[in-house]
mmCIF file of C-alpha atoms in Angstrom:
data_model
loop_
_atom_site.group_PDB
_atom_site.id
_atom_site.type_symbol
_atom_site.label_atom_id
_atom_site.label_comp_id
_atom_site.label_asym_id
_atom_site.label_seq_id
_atom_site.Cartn_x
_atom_site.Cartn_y
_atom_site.Cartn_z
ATOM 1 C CA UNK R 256 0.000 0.000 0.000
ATOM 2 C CA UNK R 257 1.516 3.520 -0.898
ATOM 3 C CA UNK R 258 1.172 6.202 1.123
ATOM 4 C CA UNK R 259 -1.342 8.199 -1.395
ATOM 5 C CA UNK R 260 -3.325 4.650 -0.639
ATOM 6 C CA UNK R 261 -2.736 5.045 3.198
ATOM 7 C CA UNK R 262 -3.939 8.596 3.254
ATOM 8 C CA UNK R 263 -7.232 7.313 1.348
ATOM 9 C CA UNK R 264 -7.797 4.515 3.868
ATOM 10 C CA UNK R 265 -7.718 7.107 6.964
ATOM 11 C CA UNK R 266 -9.687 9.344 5.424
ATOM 12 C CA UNK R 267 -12.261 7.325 4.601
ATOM 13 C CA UNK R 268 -12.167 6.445 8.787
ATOM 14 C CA UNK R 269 -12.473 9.797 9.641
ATOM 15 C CA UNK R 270 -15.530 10.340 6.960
ATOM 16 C CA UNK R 271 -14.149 12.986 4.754
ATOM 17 C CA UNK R 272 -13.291 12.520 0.638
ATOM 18 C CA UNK R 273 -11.122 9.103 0.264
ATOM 19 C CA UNK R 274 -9.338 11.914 -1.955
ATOM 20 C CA UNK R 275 -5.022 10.941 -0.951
ATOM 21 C CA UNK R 276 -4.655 14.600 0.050
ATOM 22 C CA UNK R 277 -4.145 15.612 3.294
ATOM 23 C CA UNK R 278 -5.732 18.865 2.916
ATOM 24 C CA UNK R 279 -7.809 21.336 5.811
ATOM 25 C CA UNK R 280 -10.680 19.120 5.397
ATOM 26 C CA UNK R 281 -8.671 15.905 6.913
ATOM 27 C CA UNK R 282 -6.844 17.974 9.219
ATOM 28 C CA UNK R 283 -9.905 19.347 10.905
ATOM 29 C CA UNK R 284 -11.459 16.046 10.526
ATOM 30 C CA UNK R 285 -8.375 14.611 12.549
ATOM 31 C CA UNK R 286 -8.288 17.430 15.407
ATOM 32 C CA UNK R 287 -11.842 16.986 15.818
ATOM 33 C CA UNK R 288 -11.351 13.211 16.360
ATOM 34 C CA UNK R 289 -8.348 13.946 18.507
ATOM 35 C CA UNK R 290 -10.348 16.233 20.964
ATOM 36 C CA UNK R 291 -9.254 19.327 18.988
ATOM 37 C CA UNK R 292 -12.376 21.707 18.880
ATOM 38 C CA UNK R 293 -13.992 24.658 17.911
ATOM 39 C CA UNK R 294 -16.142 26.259 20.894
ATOM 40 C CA UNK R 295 -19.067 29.125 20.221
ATOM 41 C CA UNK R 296 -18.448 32.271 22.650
ATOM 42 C CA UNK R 297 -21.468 32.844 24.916
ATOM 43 C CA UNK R 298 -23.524 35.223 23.689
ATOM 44 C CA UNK R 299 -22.290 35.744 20.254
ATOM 45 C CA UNK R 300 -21.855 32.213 18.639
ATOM 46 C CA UNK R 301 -19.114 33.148 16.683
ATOM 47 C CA UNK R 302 -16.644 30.481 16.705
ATOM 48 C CA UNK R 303 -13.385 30.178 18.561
ATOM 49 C CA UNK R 304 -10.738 28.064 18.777
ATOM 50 C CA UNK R 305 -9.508 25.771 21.448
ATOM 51 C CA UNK R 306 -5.620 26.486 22.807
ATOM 52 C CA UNK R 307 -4.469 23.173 21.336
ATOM 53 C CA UNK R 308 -5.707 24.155 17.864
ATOM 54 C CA UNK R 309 -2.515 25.863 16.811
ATOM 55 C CA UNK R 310 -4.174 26.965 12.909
ATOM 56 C CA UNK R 311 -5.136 30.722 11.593
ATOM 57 C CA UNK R 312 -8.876 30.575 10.437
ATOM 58 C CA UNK R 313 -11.892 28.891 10.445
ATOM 59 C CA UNK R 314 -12.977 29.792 6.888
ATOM 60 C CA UNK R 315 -16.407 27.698 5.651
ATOM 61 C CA UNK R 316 -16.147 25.172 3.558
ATOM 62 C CA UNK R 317 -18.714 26.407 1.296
ATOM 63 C CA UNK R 318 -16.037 29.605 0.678
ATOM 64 C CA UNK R 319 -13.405 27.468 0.197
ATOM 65 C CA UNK R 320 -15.044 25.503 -2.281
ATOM 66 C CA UNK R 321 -15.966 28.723 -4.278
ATOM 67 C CA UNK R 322 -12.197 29.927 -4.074
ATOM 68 C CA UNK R 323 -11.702 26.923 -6.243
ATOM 69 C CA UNK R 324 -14.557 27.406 -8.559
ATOM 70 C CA UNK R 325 -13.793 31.229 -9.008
ATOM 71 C CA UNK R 326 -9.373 30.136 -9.589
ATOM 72 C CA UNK R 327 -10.552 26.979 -12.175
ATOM 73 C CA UNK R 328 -14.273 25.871 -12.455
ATOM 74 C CA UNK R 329 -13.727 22.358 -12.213
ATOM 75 C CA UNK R 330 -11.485 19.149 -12.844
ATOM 76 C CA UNK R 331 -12.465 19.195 -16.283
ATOM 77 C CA UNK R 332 -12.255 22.388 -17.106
ATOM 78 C CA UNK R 333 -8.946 22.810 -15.225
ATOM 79 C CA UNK R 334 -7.858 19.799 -17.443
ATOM 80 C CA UNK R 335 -8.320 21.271 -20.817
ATOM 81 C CA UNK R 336 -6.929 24.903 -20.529
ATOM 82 C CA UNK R 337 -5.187 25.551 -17.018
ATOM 83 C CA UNK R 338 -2.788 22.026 -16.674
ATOM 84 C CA UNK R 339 -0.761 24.445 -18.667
ATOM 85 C CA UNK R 340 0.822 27.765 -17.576
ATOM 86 C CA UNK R 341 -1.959 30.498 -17.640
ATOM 87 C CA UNK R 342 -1.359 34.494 -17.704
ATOM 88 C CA UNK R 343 -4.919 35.335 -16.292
ATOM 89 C CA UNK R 344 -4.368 39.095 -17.716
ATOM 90 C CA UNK R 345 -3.341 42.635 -16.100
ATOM 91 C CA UNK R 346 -1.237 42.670 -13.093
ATOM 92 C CA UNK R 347 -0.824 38.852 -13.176
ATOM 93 C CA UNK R 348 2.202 37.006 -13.171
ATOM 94 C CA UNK R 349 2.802 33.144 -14.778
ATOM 95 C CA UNK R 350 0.100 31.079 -13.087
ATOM 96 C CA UNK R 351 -0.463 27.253 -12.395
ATOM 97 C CA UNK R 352 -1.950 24.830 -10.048
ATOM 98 C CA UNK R 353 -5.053 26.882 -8.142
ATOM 99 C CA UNK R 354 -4.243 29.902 -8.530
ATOM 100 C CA UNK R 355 -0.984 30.190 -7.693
ATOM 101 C CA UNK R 356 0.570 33.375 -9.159
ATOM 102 C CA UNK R 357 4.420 32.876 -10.270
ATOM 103 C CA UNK R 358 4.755 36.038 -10.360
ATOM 104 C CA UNK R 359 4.076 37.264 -6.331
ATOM 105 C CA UNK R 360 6.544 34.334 -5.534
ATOM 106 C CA UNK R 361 10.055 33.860 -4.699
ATOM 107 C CA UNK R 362 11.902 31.194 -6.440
ATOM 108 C CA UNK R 363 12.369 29.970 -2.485
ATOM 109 C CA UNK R 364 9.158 29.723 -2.054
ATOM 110 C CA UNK R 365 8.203 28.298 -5.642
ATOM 111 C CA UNK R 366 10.573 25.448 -4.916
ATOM 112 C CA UNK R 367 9.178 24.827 -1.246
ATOM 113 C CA UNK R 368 5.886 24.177 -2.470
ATOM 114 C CA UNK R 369 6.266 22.507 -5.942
ATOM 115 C CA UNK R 370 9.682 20.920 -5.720
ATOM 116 C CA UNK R 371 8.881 16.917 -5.361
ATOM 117 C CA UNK R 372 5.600 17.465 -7.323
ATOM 118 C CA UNK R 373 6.588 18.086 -10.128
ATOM 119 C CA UNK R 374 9.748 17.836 -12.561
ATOM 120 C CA UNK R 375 12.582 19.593 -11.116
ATOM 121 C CA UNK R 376 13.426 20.983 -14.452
ATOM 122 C CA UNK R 377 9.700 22.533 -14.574
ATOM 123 C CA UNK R 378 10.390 23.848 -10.575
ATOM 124 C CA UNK R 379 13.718 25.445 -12.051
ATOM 125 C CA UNK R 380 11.538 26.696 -15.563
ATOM 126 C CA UNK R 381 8.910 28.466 -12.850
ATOM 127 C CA UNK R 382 11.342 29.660 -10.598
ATOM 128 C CA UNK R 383 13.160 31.694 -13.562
ATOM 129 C CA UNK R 384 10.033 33.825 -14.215
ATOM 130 C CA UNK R 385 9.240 34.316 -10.221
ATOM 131 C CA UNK R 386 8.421 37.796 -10.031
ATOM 132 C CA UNK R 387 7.492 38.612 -13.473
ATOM 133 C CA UNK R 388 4.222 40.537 -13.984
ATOM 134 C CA UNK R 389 2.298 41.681 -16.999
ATOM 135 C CA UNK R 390 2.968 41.329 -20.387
ATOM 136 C CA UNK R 391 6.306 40.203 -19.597
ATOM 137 C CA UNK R 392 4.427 37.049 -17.775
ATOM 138 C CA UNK R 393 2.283 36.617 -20.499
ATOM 139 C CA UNK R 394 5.213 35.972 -22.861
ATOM 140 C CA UNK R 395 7.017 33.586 -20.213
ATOM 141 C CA UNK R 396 3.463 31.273 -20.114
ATOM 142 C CA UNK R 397 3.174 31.143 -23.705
ATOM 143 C CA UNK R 398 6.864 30.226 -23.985
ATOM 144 C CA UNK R 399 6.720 27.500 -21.038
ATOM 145 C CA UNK R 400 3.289 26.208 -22.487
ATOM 146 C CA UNK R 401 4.798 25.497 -25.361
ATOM 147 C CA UNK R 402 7.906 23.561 -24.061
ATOM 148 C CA UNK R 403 5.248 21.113 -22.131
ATOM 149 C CA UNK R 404 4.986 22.159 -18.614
ATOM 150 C CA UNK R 405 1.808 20.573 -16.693
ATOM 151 C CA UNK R 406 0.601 20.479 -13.547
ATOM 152 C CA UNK R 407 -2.135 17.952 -12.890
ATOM 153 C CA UNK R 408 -5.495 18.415 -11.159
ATOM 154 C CA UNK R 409 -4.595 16.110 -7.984
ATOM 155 C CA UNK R 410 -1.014 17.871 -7.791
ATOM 156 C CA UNK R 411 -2.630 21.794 -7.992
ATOM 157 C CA UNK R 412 -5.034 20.648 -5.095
ATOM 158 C CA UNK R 413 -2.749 19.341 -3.138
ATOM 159 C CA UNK R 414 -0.635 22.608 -3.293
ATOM 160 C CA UNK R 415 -3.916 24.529 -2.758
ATOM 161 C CA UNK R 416 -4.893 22.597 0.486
ATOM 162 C CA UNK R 417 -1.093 21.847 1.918
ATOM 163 C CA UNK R 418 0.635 24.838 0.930
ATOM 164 C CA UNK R 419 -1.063 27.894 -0.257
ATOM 165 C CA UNK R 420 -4.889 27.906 1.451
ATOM 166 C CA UNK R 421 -2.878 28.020 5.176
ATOM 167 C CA UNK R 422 0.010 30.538 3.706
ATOM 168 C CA UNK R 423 -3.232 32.877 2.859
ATOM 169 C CA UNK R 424 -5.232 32.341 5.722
ATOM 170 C CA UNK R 425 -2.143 33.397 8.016
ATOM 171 C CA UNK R 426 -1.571 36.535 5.618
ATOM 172 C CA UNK R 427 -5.522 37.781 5.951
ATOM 173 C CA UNK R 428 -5.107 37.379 9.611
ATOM 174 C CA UNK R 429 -1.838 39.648 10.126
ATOM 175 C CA UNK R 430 -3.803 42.342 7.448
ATOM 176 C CA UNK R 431 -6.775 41.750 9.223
ATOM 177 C CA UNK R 432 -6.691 41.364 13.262
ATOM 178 C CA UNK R 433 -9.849 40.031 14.414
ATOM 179 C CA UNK R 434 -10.722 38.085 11.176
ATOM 180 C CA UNK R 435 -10.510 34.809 13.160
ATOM 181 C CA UNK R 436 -13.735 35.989 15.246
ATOM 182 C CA UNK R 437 -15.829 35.851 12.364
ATOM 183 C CA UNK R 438 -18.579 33.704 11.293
ATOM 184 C CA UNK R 439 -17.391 31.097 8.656
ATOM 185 C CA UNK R 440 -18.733 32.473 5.780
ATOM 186 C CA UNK R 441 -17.077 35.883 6.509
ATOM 187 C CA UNK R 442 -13.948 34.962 7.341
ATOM 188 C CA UNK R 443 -14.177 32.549 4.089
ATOM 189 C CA UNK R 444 -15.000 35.383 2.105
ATOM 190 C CA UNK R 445 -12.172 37.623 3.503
ATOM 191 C CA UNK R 446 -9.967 34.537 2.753
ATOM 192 C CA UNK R 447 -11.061 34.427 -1.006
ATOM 193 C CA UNK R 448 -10.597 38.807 -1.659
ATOM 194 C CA UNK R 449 -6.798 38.214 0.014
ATOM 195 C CA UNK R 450 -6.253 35.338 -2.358
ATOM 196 C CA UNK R 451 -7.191 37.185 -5.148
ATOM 197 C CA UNK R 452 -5.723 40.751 -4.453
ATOM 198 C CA UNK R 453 -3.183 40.541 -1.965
ATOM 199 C CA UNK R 454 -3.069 41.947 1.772
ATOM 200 C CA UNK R 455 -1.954 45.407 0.469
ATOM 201 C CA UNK R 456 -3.478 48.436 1.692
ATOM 202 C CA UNK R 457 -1.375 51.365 0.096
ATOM 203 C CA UNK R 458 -2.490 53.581 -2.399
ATOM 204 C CA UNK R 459 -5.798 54.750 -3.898
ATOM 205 C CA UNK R 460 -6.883 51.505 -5.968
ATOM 206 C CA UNK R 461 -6.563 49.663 -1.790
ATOM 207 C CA UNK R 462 -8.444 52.593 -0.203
ATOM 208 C CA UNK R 463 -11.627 49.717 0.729
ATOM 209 C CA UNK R 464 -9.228 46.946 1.361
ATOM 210 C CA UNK R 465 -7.494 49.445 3.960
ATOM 211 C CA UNK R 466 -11.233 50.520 5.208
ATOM 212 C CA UNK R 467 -11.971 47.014 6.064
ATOM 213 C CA UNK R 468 -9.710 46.735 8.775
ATOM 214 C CA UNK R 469 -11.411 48.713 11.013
ATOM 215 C CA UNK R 470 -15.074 47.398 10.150
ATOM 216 C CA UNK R 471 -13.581 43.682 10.365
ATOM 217 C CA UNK R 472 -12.216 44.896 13.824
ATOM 218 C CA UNK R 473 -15.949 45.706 14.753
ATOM 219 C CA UNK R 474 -17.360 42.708 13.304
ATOM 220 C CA UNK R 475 -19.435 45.415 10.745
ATOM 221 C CA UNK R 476 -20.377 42.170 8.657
ATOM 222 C CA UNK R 477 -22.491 45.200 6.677
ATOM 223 C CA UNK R 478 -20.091 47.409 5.929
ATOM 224 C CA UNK R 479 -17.326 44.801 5.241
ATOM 225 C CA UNK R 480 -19.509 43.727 2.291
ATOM 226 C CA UNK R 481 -20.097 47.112 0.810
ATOM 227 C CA UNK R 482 -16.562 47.912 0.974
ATOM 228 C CA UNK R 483 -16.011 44.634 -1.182
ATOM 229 C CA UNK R 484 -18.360 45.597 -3.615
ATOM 230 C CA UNK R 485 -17.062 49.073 -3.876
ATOM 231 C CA UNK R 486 -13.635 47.477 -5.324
ATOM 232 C CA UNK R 487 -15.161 46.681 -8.434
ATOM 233 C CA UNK R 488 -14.961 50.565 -9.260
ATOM 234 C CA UNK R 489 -11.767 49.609 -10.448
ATOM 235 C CA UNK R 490 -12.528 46.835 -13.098
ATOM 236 C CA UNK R 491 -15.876 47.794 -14.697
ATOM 237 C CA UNK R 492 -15.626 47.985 -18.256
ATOM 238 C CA UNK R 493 -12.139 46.599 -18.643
ATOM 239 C CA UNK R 494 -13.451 42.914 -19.799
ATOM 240 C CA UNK R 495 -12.602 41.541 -16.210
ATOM 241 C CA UNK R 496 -16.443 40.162 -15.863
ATOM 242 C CA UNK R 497 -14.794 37.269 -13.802
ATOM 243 C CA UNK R 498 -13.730 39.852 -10.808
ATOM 244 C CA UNK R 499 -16.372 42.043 -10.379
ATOM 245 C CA UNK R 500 -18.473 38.848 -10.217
ATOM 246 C CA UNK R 501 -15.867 37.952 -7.809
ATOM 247 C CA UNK R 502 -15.960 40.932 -5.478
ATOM 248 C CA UNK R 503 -20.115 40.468 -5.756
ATOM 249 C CA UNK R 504 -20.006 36.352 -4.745
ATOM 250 C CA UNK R 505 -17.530 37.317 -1.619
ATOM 251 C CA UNK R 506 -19.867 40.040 -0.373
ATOM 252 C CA UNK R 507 -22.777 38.018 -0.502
ATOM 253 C CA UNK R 508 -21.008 35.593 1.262
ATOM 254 C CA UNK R 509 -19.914 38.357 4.262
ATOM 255 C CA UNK R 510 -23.164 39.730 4.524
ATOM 256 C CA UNK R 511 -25.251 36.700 5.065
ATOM 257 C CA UNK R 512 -22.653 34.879 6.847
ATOM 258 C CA UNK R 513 -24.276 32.635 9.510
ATOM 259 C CA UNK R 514 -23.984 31.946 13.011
ATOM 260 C CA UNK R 515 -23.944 28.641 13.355
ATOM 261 C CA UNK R 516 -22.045 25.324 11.740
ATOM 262 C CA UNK R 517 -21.640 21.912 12.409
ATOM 263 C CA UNK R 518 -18.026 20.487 12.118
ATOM 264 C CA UNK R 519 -18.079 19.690 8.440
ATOM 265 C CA UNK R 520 -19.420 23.362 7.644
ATOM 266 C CA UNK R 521 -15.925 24.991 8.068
ATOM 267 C CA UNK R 522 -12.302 24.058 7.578
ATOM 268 C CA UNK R 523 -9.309 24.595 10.095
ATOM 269 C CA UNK R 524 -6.435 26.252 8.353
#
């Protein structure tokens, strides 16, 4: 039995996706079964963690899930036009796997988090154009497209779940202190704008991501979602569709955040 095979077995012991990948959705499954819990504070029923739960944020599954939709659709999808290095369009670097922007990388960290998963002449291919945005990271994915550099489905998701989703999560919660004390669905939605845009909050075009810091302090769930859907003042009617339905699915998401989920509702991370 290999250990992908091992994995699978455990999972499917602990009731979660017989997937191989030990992802937030095992790990919580795991902590729960090890006496590791989440516990509502009295009077609010927001979530909180327990001291032996040593992880960022509780974002819900549900928000997680559309992170994934939002970076690829699907399997399928993902299969036919992303396998292959992807420049998404203004700002971006050199993207692959979920997501995962070459170009807002160091090489370091490139190699940390794909070296073993994939061929280490395609780790040493990616780590060559860390850092490279725009059209200059549009020419590097055409060129590294063309020499046959692939990333499969189960190999981008296990990046996404092992590597990048926790990296994120730990970034939103230095931007944002007091994210944690969210409802799932918020803090899930929080998670999503960061792994789209960043933690900056300099300059005009981050004037509502730096105004969110104080209504996320107050637990504004109202305000936090305006301020999201206020962003998209900056990509209306520069064909970027995909973001300002983005920006619209995250606020949603804030604003009617709930108060209460069972264990498999939300993901430790």
């Amino acid at each position: 039995m290999n250990q992908k095979e091992r994995i699978a077995r455990i999972q499917k012991a602990l009731g979660v996706t017989a997937d191989g990948v030990i992802g937030p959705a095992t790990l919580t499954a795991a902590e729960l079964r090890l006496g590791f819990s989440m516990v509502k504070e009295s009077g609010t029923g927001t979530l909180k963690r327990t001291r032996d739960a040593l992880h960022s944020m509780t974002p819900s599954t549900k928000a997680v899930e559309m992170i994934v939709a939002f970076e690829v659709v699907g399997e399928s999808y993902y299969t036919r036009r992303l396998a292959k290095p992807t420049w998404p369009g203004g700002r971006s670097g050199v993207t692959i796997g979920i997501g995962y922007d070459i170009g807002y990388n160091s090489a370091s960290q490139i190699e940390a988090d794909w070296g073993g998963r994939i061929p280490d002449a395609y780790v040493q291919d990616l780590k060559g154009v860390a850092g490279l945005k725009g059209s200059p990271a549009r020419d590097a994915a055409k060129r590294l497209a063309d020499v046959g550099l692939k990333v499969p489905f189960d190999v981008a998701r296990s990046v996404f779940h092992e590597k990048t989703l926790s990296r994120y999560a730990k970034t939103t919660l230095k931007a944002y202190p007091g994210v944690d004390k969210l409802p799932a669905d918020a803090q899930g939605g929080m998670l999503s704008l960061v792994y789209n845009r960043g933690a900056s909050k300099s300059g005009a075009s981050r004037k509502e991501m730096a105004d969110l810091a104080p209504a996320i302090e107050a637990g504004n769930l109202e305000t936090m979602a305006d301020l999201v859907r206020r962003m998209k003042r900056l990509w209306v009617g520069k064909n970027l569709d995909g973001l300002l339905k983005r920006r619209d699915a995250e606020a949603d998401l804030i604003e009617n955040a709930r108060h209460d989920y069972a264990p498999g509702d939300y993901l430790v991370v």
